[in-house]
Amino acid sequence: MPDLKEKKCLIAYFSRAGNNYVGGQIVNLEVGNTKIAAEIIQEIIGGDLFQIDTVTPYPKDYSATTNVAKKELNENARPKLTSHVTNMDSYDTIFLGYPNWLGTVPMAVFTFLEEYDFSEKSIIQFCTHEGSGMGHSERDIQKSCPDAKILNGLSIYGSQVNSSKKDIENWLDKLNML
């Protein structure tokens, strides 16, 4: 396992507030679960935060968002992003956070991954979900970034993200980040 403590880290994440499936029901989230996880990671190890966000916002309604996500997945869409990392070359390690949508990353995350050259970089994914874990997202990220070093990711139940700091610390410790 490489020593990542001295590496410059970017914590890039896609997160969605609004109606979300949490703990078996639809609830309104003022802040998306993945954003909370990203902020916990930043609190523990530092690094720069970057939110992956789409030009066309997803609906606040959960069912409507699910329909958009299915359409994007079926069309292999690459939604346009609102902003871009201008200094990606300066980062050695990229933490990549996302909710598990339909067994993989939201298509906006693929847009993000395809914008940059991740050769010689370490990508460490973290995923929020409500029972589906990482799905096949790790394999999909590896396909998208074949020259990156993909390290062990962490899946976090969205309904438990607010109490996940210890789990995140343990994971980061195993990655030699502490």
Coordinates of N, CA and C in Angstrom, one line a residue:
M1 N 0.9 -1.2 0.0 CA 0.0 0.0 0.0 C 0.9 1.2 0.0
P2 N 0.7 2.2 -0.9 CA 1.5 3.4 -1.0 C 1.2 4.3 0.2
D3 N 2.2 5.1 0.6 CA 2.1 6.0 1.7 C 1.4 7.3 1.1
L4 N 0.2 7.5 1.4 CA -0.6 8.6 0.8 C -0.6 9.9 1.7
K5 N 0.0 9.8 2.9 CA 0.0 11.0 3.8 C 0.5 12.2 3.2
E6 N 1.6 12.1 2.4 CA 2.3 13.3 1.9 C 1.8 13.7 0.5
K7 N 0.8 13.0 0.0 CA 0.3 13.3 -1.3 C -0.8 14.4 -1.3
K8 N -0.9 15.2 -2.4 CA -1.9 16.3 -2.5 C -3.2 15.6 -2.9
C9 N -4.2 15.9 -2.1 CA -5.5 15.2 -2.3 C -6.6 16.1 -2.8
L10 N -7.4 15.6 -3.7 CA -8.6 16.3 -4.2 C -9.8 15.4 -3.7
I11 N -10.8 15.9 -3.1 CA -12.0 15.2 -2.8 C -13.1 15.7 -3.7
A12 N -13.3 14.9 -4.8 CA -14.3 15.3 -5.8 C -15.5 14.4 -5.5
Y13 N -16.7 15.0 -5.5 CA -17.9 14.3 -5.2 C -19.1 14.8 -6.0
F14 N -20.0 13.9 -6.2 CA -21.3 14.2 -6.7 C -22.3 13.9 -5.6
S15 N -23.2 14.8 -5.4 CA -24.2 14.6 -4.3 C -25.5 15.3 -4.7
R16 N -26.6 14.8 -4.2 CA -27.9 15.4 -4.6 C -28.7 15.6 -3.3
A17 N -29.1 16.8 -3.1 CA -30.1 17.1 -2.0 C -31.5 16.9 -2.6
G18 N -32.5 17.2 -1.8 CA -33.9 17.0 -2.2 C -34.4 15.6 -1.8
N19 N -35.4 15.1 -2.4 CA -36.0 13.9 -2.1 C -35.1 12.7 -2.4
N20 N -34.8 11.9 -1.4 CA -33.9 10.8 -1.5 C -34.5 9.6 -0.8
Y21 N -34.1 8.4 -1.2 CA -34.5 7.2 -0.5 C -33.5 6.9 0.6
V22 N -34.0 7.0 1.8 CA -33.2 6.9 3.0 C -33.9 6.0 4.0
G23 N -33.2 4.9 4.4 CA -33.8 4.1 5.5 C -35.2 3.5 5.2
G24 N -35.4 3.2 3.9 CA -36.7 2.6 3.5 C -37.8 3.6 3.2
Q25 N -37.5 4.9 3.2 CA -38.6 5.8 2.8 C -38.0 7.0 2.1
I26 N -38.8 7.8 1.5 CA -38.4 9.0 0.8 C -38.4 10.1 1.8
V27 N -37.2 10.8 1.9 CA -37.1 11.9 2.8 C -36.5 13.1 2.1
N28 N -36.7 14.3 2.5 CA -36.1 15.5 1.9 C -34.8 15.8 2.6
L29 N -33.7 15.8 1.9 CA -32.4 16.1 2.5 C -32.0 17.5 2.1
E30 N -31.6 18.3 3.0 CA -31.2 19.6 2.7 C -29.7 19.6 2.2
V31 N -29.0 18.6 2.6 CA -27.6 18.3 2.1 C -27.5 16.9 1.7
G32 N -27.0 16.6 0.5 CA -26.9 15.2 0.0 C -25.9 14.4 0.9
N33 N -26.2 13.1 1.0 CA -25.4 12.2 1.8 C -23.9 12.2 1.4
T34 N -23.7 12.2 0.1 CA -22.3 12.1 -0.3 C -21.5 13.3 0.0
K35 N -22.1 14.5 0.0 CA -21.5 15.7 0.4 C -21.1 15.6 1.9
I36 N -21.9 15.1 2.7 CA -21.6 14.9 4.1 C -20.4 14.0 4.3
A37 N -20.3 12.9 3.6 CA -19.2 12.0 3.6 C -17.9 12.7 3.1
A38 N -18.0 13.5 2.1 CA -16.8 14.2 1.5 C -16.3 15.2 2.5
E39 N -17.2 15.9 3.2 CA -16.8 16.9 4.2 C -16.1 16.2 5.4
I40 N -16.6 15.0 5.8 CA -16.0 14.3 6.9 C -14.5 13.9 6.5
I41 N -14.4 13.4 5.2 CA -13.0 13.0 4.8 C -12.1 14.3 4.8
Q42 N -12.6 15.4 4.3 CA -11.8 16.6 4.3 C -11.5 17.0 5.8
E43 N -12.4 16.9 6.7 CA -12.1 17.3 8.1 C -11.0 16.4 8.7
I44 N -11.0 15.1 8.3 CA -10.0 14.2 8.8 C -8.6 14.4 8.2
I45 N -8.5 14.5 6.9 CA -7.2 14.5 6.2 C -6.9 15.8 5.5
G46 N -7.8 16.7 5.4 CA -7.5 17.9 4.7 C -7.8 17.7 3.2
G47 N -7.2 18.4 2.3 CA -7.4 18.2 0.9 C -8.4 19.3 0.4
D48 N -8.6 19.3 -0.9 CA -9.5 20.3 -1.5 C -10.8 19.6 -1.9
L49 N -11.9 20.3 -1.7 CA -13.2 19.8 -2.1 C -13.6 20.3 -3.4
F50 N -14.2 19.4 -4.2 CA -14.7 19.9 -5.5 C -16.0 19.1 -5.8
Q51 N -17.1 19.9 -5.9 CA -18.4 19.3 -6.2 C -18.6 19.2 -7.6
I52 N -18.9 17.9 -8.1 CA -19.3 17.6 -9.4 C -20.8 18.0 -9.6
D53 N -21.1 18.9 -10.4 CA -22.5 19.4 -10.5 C -22.8 19.6 -12.0
T54 N -24.1 19.3 -12.3 CA -24.5 19.4 -13.7 C -25.1 20.7 -14.0
V55 N -25.0 21.1 -15.3 CA -25.6 22.4 -15.8 C -27.1 22.3 -15.6
T56 N -27.6 21.1 -16.0 CA -29.1 20.9 -15.9 C -29.3 20.2 -14.6
P57 N -29.9 20.9 -13.6 CA -30.0 20.2 -12.3 C -31.0 19.0 -12.4
Y58 N -30.8 18.1 -11.5 CA -31.7 16.9 -11.4 C -32.9 17.4 -10.6
P59 N -34.1 16.8 -10.9 CA -35.3 17.2 -10.2 C -35.1 17.0 -8.7
K60 N -35.9 17.7 -7.9 CA -35.9 17.5 -6.5 C -36.6 16.3 -6.1
D61 N -37.6 15.9 -6.9 CA -38.4 14.7 -6.7 C -37.6 13.4 -6.9
Y62 N -37.7 12.5 -6.0 CA -36.9 11.2 -6.1 C -37.2 10.4 -7.4
S63 N -38.5 10.2 -7.6 CA -38.9 9.4 -8.8 C -38.5 10.0 -10.1
A64 N -38.7 11.3 -10.1 CA -38.3 12.0 -11.4 C -36.8 11.9 -11.6
T65 N -36.0 12.0 -10.6 CA -34.6 11.9 -10.7 C -34.2 10.5 -11.1
T66 N -34.9 9.5 -10.5 CA -34.6 8.1 -10.9 C -34.9 7.9 -12.4
N67 N -36.0 8.5 -12.9 CA -36.3 8.4 -14.3 C -35.2 9.1 -15.2
V68 N -34.7 10.2 -14.8 CA -33.7 10.9 -15.5 C -32.4 10.0 -15.5
A69 N -32.1 9.5 -14.3 CA -30.8 8.7 -14.2 C -30.9 7.4 -15.1
K70 N -32.1 6.8 -15.2 CA -32.3 5.6 -16.0 C -32.1 6.0 -17.5
K71 N -32.7 7.1 -17.9 CA -32.5 7.6 -19.3 C -31.1 7.9 -19.6
E72 N -30.4 8.6 -18.7 CA -29.0 8.9 -18.9 C -28.1 7.6 -19.0
L73 N -28.4 6.6 -18.2 CA -27.6 5.4 -18.2 C -27.9 4.6 -19.5
N74 N -29.2 4.5 -19.9 CA -29.5 3.8 -21.1 C -28.9 4.5 -22.4
E75 N -28.8 5.8 -22.3 CA -28.2 6.5 -23.5 C -26.7 6.7 -23.4
N76 N -26.1 6.2 -22.3 CA -24.7 6.5 -22.0 C -24.3 7.9 -22.1
A77 N -25.2 8.8 -21.5 CA -25.1 10.2 -21.6 C -23.9 10.7 -20.8
R78 N -23.5 11.9 -21.1 CA -22.5 12.6 -20.4 C -23.0 14.0 -20.2
P79 N -23.7 14.2 -19.0 CA -24.2 15.5 -18.7 C -23.1 16.6 -18.6
K80 N -23.4 17.8 -19.1 CA -22.4 18.9 -19.0 C -22.3 19.3 -17.5
L81 N -21.1 19.7 -17.1 CA -20.8 20.0 -15.8 C -20.7 21.6 -15.6
T82 N -21.0 22.1 -14.4 CA -21.0 23.5 -14.2 C -19.6 24.1 -14.0
S83 N -18.7 23.2 -13.5 CA -17.3 23.7 -13.3 C -16.3 22.6 -13.5
H84 N -15.0 23.0 -13.5 CA -14.0 22.0 -13.8 C -12.8 22.3 -12.9
V85 N -12.0 21.3 -12.7 CA -10.8 21.4 -11.9 C -9.7 22.0 -12.8
T86 N -9.2 23.1 -12.5 CA -8.2 23.8 -13.4 C -6.8 23.3 -13.2
N87 N -6.5 22.7 -12.0 CA -5.2 22.3 -11.7 C -5.1 20.8 -11.4
M88 N -5.8 20.0 -12.1 CA -5.8 18.5 -11.8 C -4.4 17.9 -11.8
D89 N -3.5 18.4 -12.6 CA -2.1 17.9 -12.6 C -1.4 18.0 -11.2
S90 N -1.9 18.9 -10.4 CA -1.3 19.1 -9.1 C -1.7 18.1 -8.0
Y91 N -2.7 17.3 -8.3 CA -3.2 16.3 -7.4 C -2.6 14.9 -7.7
D92 N -2.2 14.2 -6.6 CA -1.7 12.9 -6.7 C -2.8 11.8 -6.4
T93 N -3.7 12.2 -5.5 CA -4.7 11.3 -5.0 C -6.1 12.0 -5.1
I94 N -7.0 11.2 -5.7 CA -8.4 11.8 -5.9 C -9.3 10.9 -5.2
F95 N -10.0 11.4 -4.2 CA -11.1 10.7 -3.5 C -12.3 11.0 -4.4
L96 N -13.0 10.0 -4.8 CA -14.2 10.2 -5.7 C -15.4 9.7 -5.0
G97 N -16.3 10.6 -4.7 CA -17.5 10.3 -4.0 C -18.8 10.4 -4.9
Y98 N -19.7 9.5 -4.6 CA -20.9 9.5 -5.4 C -22.0 8.6 -4.8
P99 N -23.3 8.8 -5.1 CA -24.3 7.9 -4.6 C -24.4 6.7 -5.6
N100 N -24.7 5.6 -5.2 CA -24.9 4.5 -6.1 C -26.2 4.7 -6.8
W101 N -26.2 4.9 -8.1 CA -27.4 5.1 -8.9 C -27.4 3.9 -9.9
L102 N -28.4 3.1 -9.7 CA -28.6 2.0 -10.6 C -27.4 1.1 -10.8
G103 N -26.7 0.9 -9.7 CA -25.6 -0.1 -9.6 C -24.3 0.5 -10.0
T104 N -24.2 1.8 -10.3 CA -22.9 2.4 -10.8 C -22.9 3.9 -10.3
V105 N -22.0 4.6 -10.9 CA -21.9 6.0 -10.6 C -22.9 6.8 -11.4
P106 N -23.3 8.0 -11.0 CA -24.2 8.8 -11.8 C -23.4 9.2 -13.1
M107 N -24.1 9.4 -14.2 CA -23.4 9.6 -15.4 C -22.5 10.9 -15.4
A108 N -22.9 11.9 -14.6 CA -22.1 13.1 -14.4 C -20.7 12.8 -13.9
V109 N -20.6 11.7 -13.2 CA -19.2 11.3 -12.7 C -18.4 10.8 -13.8
F110 N -19.0 10.1 -14.8 CA -18.3 9.7 -16.0 C -17.8 10.9 -16.8
T111 N -18.7 11.9 -16.8 CA -18.2 13.1 -17.5 C -17.0 13.7 -16.9
F112 N -17.0 13.7 -15.5 CA -15.8 14.2 -14.8 C -14.6 13.4 -15.1
L113 N -14.7 12.1 -15.0 CA -13.6 11.1 -15.2 C -13.0 11.3 -16.6
E114 N -13.8 11.5 -17.6 CA -13.4 11.6 -18.9 C -12.7 12.9 -19.3
E115 N -12.8 13.9 -18.4 CA -12.2 15.2 -18.7 C -10.7 15.3 -18.4
Y116 N -10.2 14.3 -17.6 CA -8.8 14.5 -17.1 C -8.0 13.2 -17.4
D117 N -6.7 13.3 -17.3 CA -5.8 12.2 -17.4 C -5.5 11.8 -16.0
F118 N -5.9 10.6 -15.6 CA -5.6 10.1 -14.3 C -4.5 9.1 -14.2
S119 N -3.7 9.1 -15.3 CA -2.5 8.2 -15.3 C -1.6 8.6 -14.1
E120 N -1.0 7.6 -13.5 CA -0.1 7.8 -12.3 C -0.8 8.4 -11.1
K121 N -2.1 8.5 -11.1 CA -2.9 9.0 -9.9 C -3.5 7.9 -9.2
S122 N -3.8 8.1 -8.0 CA -4.6 7.1 -7.2 C -6.0 7.6 -7.1
I123 N -7.0 6.8 -7.4 CA -8.4 7.1 -7.2 C -8.9 6.2 -6.1
I124 N -9.5 6.9 -5.1 CA -10.1 6.1 -4.0 C -11.6 6.5 -3.9
Q125 N -12.5 5.6 -4.2 CA -13.9 5.9 -4.3 C -14.6 5.7 -2.9
F126 N -15.6 6.5 -2.7 CA -16.5 6.3 -1.6 C -17.9 6.6 -2.1
C127 N -18.8 5.7 -1.6 CA -20.1 5.7 -2.2 C -21.2 5.6 -1.1
T128 N -22.2 6.4 -1.3 CA -23.4 6.3 -0.4 C -24.5 5.5 -1.1
H129 N -25.2 4.7 -0.3 CA -26.2 3.8 -0.9 C -27.2 3.5 0.2
E130 N -28.2 2.8 -0.1 CA -29.2 2.3 0.8 C -29.4 0.7 0.8
G131 N -28.3 0.1 0.5 CA -28.3 -1.4 0.5 C -27.6 -2.0 -0.7
S132 N -27.2 -1.3 -1.7 CA -26.6 -1.8 -2.9 C -25.1 -1.7 -2.9
G133 N -24.5 -1.2 -1.8 CA -23.1 -1.1 -1.7 C -22.5 -0.3 -2.9
M134 N -21.3 -0.8 -3.3 CA -20.6 -0.2 -4.4 C -21.2 -0.6 -5.8
G135 N -22.0 -1.6 -5.8 CA -22.5 -2.1 -7.1 C -21.4 -2.5 -8.0
H136 N -21.4 -2.2 -9.2 CA -20.3 -2.4 -10.1 C -19.5 -1.1 -10.5
S137 N -19.6 -0.1 -9.6 CA -19.0 1.2 -9.8 C -17.5 1.1 -9.9
E138 N -16.9 0.3 -9.0 CA -15.4 0.2 -9.0 C -14.9 -0.3 -10.3
R139 N -15.6 -1.3 -10.9 CA -15.2 -1.9 -12.2 C -15.4 -0.8 -13.3
D140 N -16.5 -0.1 -13.2 CA -16.8 0.9 -14.2 C -15.7 2.1 -14.1
I141 N -15.3 2.5 -12.9 CA -14.3 3.5 -12.8 C -13.0 3.0 -13.3
Q142 N -12.6 1.8 -13.1 CA -11.4 1.2 -13.6 C -11.4 1.2 -15.1
K143 N -12.5 0.9 -15.7 CA -12.6 0.9 -17.2 C -12.4 2.3 -17.7
S144 N -13.0 3.3 -17.0 CA -12.9 4.7 -17.4 C -11.5 5.3 -17.2
C145 N -10.8 4.8 -16.3 CA -9.5 5.3 -15.9 C -8.5 4.1 -15.8
P146 N -8.2 3.5 -17.0 CA -7.4 2.3 -16.9 C -5.9 2.5 -16.4
D147 N -5.4 3.7 -16.5 CA -4.0 4.0 -16.1 C -3.9 4.5 -14.7
A148 N -5.0 4.6 -14.0 CA -5.0 5.1 -12.6 C -4.9 3.9 -11.7
K149 N -4.4 4.1 -10.5 CA -4.3 3.1 -9.5 C -5.6 3.2 -8.7
I150 N -6.5 2.2 -8.7 CA -7.7 2.3 -8.0 C -7.5 1.5 -6.7
L151 N -7.7 2.3 -5.6 CA -7.6 1.7 -4.2 C -8.9 1.3 -3.6
N152 N -8.9 0.6 -2.5 CA -10.1 0.1 -1.9 C -11.0 1.2 -1.5
G153 N -12.2 1.1 -2.0 CA -13.2 2.1 -1.7 C -14.0 1.8 -0.4
L154 N -14.9 2.7 -0.1 CA -15.8 2.5 1.1 C -17.2 2.8 0.7
S155 N -18.1 1.9 1.1 CA -19.5 2.2 0.9 C -20.2 2.5 2.2
I156 N -21.0 3.5 2.2 CA -21.6 4.0 3.4 C -23.1 4.1 3.2
Y157 N -23.9 3.5 4.2 CA -25.3 3.7 4.1 C -25.6 5.2 4.3
G158 N -26.4 5.7 3.3 CA -26.8 7.1 3.4 C -27.5 7.5 4.7
S159 N -28.3 6.5 5.2 CA -29.1 6.8 6.4 C -28.1 6.8 7.6
Q160 N -26.9 6.4 7.5 CA -25.9 6.3 8.6 C -24.8 7.3 8.4
V161 N -24.8 8.1 7.3 CA -23.6 9.0 7.0 C -23.3 9.9 8.1
N162 N -24.3 10.4 8.8 CA -24.0 11.4 9.9 C -23.3 10.8 11.1
S163 N -23.3 9.5 11.2 CA -22.6 8.8 12.3 C -21.5 7.9 11.7
S164 N -20.9 8.2 10.6 CA -20.0 7.4 9.9 C -18.5 7.8 10.1
K165 N -18.3 8.8 10.9 CA -16.9 9.3 11.0 C -15.9 8.3 11.5
K166 N -16.2 7.4 12.4 CA -15.3 6.4 12.9 C -15.0 5.4 11.8
D167 N -16.0 5.0 11.0 CA -15.8 4.0 9.9 C -14.9 4.7 8.8
I168 N -15.1 6.0 8.6 CA -14.3 6.7 7.6 C -12.9 6.7 8.1
E169 N -12.7 7.1 9.4 CA -11.3 7.1 10.0 C -10.6 5.8 9.9
N170 N -11.3 4.7 10.2 CA -10.8 3.3 10.1 C -10.3 3.0 8.6
W171 N -11.2 3.4 7.7 CA -10.9 3.2 6.3 C -9.6 4.0 5.8
L172 N -9.6 5.2 6.2 CA -8.5 6.1 5.9 C -7.2 5.6 6.5
D173 N -7.3 5.0 7.7 CA -6.1 4.5 8.4 C -5.6 3.3 7.6
K174 N -6.5 2.4 7.1 CA -6.1 1.3 6.3 C -5.4 1.7 5.0
L175 N -5.8 2.9 4.5 CA -5.2 3.4 3.3 C -3.9 4.2 3.6
N176 N -3.4 4.1 4.8 CA -2.2 4.9 5.2 C -2.4 6.4 5.0
M177 N -3.6 6.9 5.3 CA -3.8 8.3 5.1 C -3.7 9.1 6.5
L178 N -3.7 8.3 7.6 CA -3.6 9.0 8.9 C -2.2 8.8 9.5

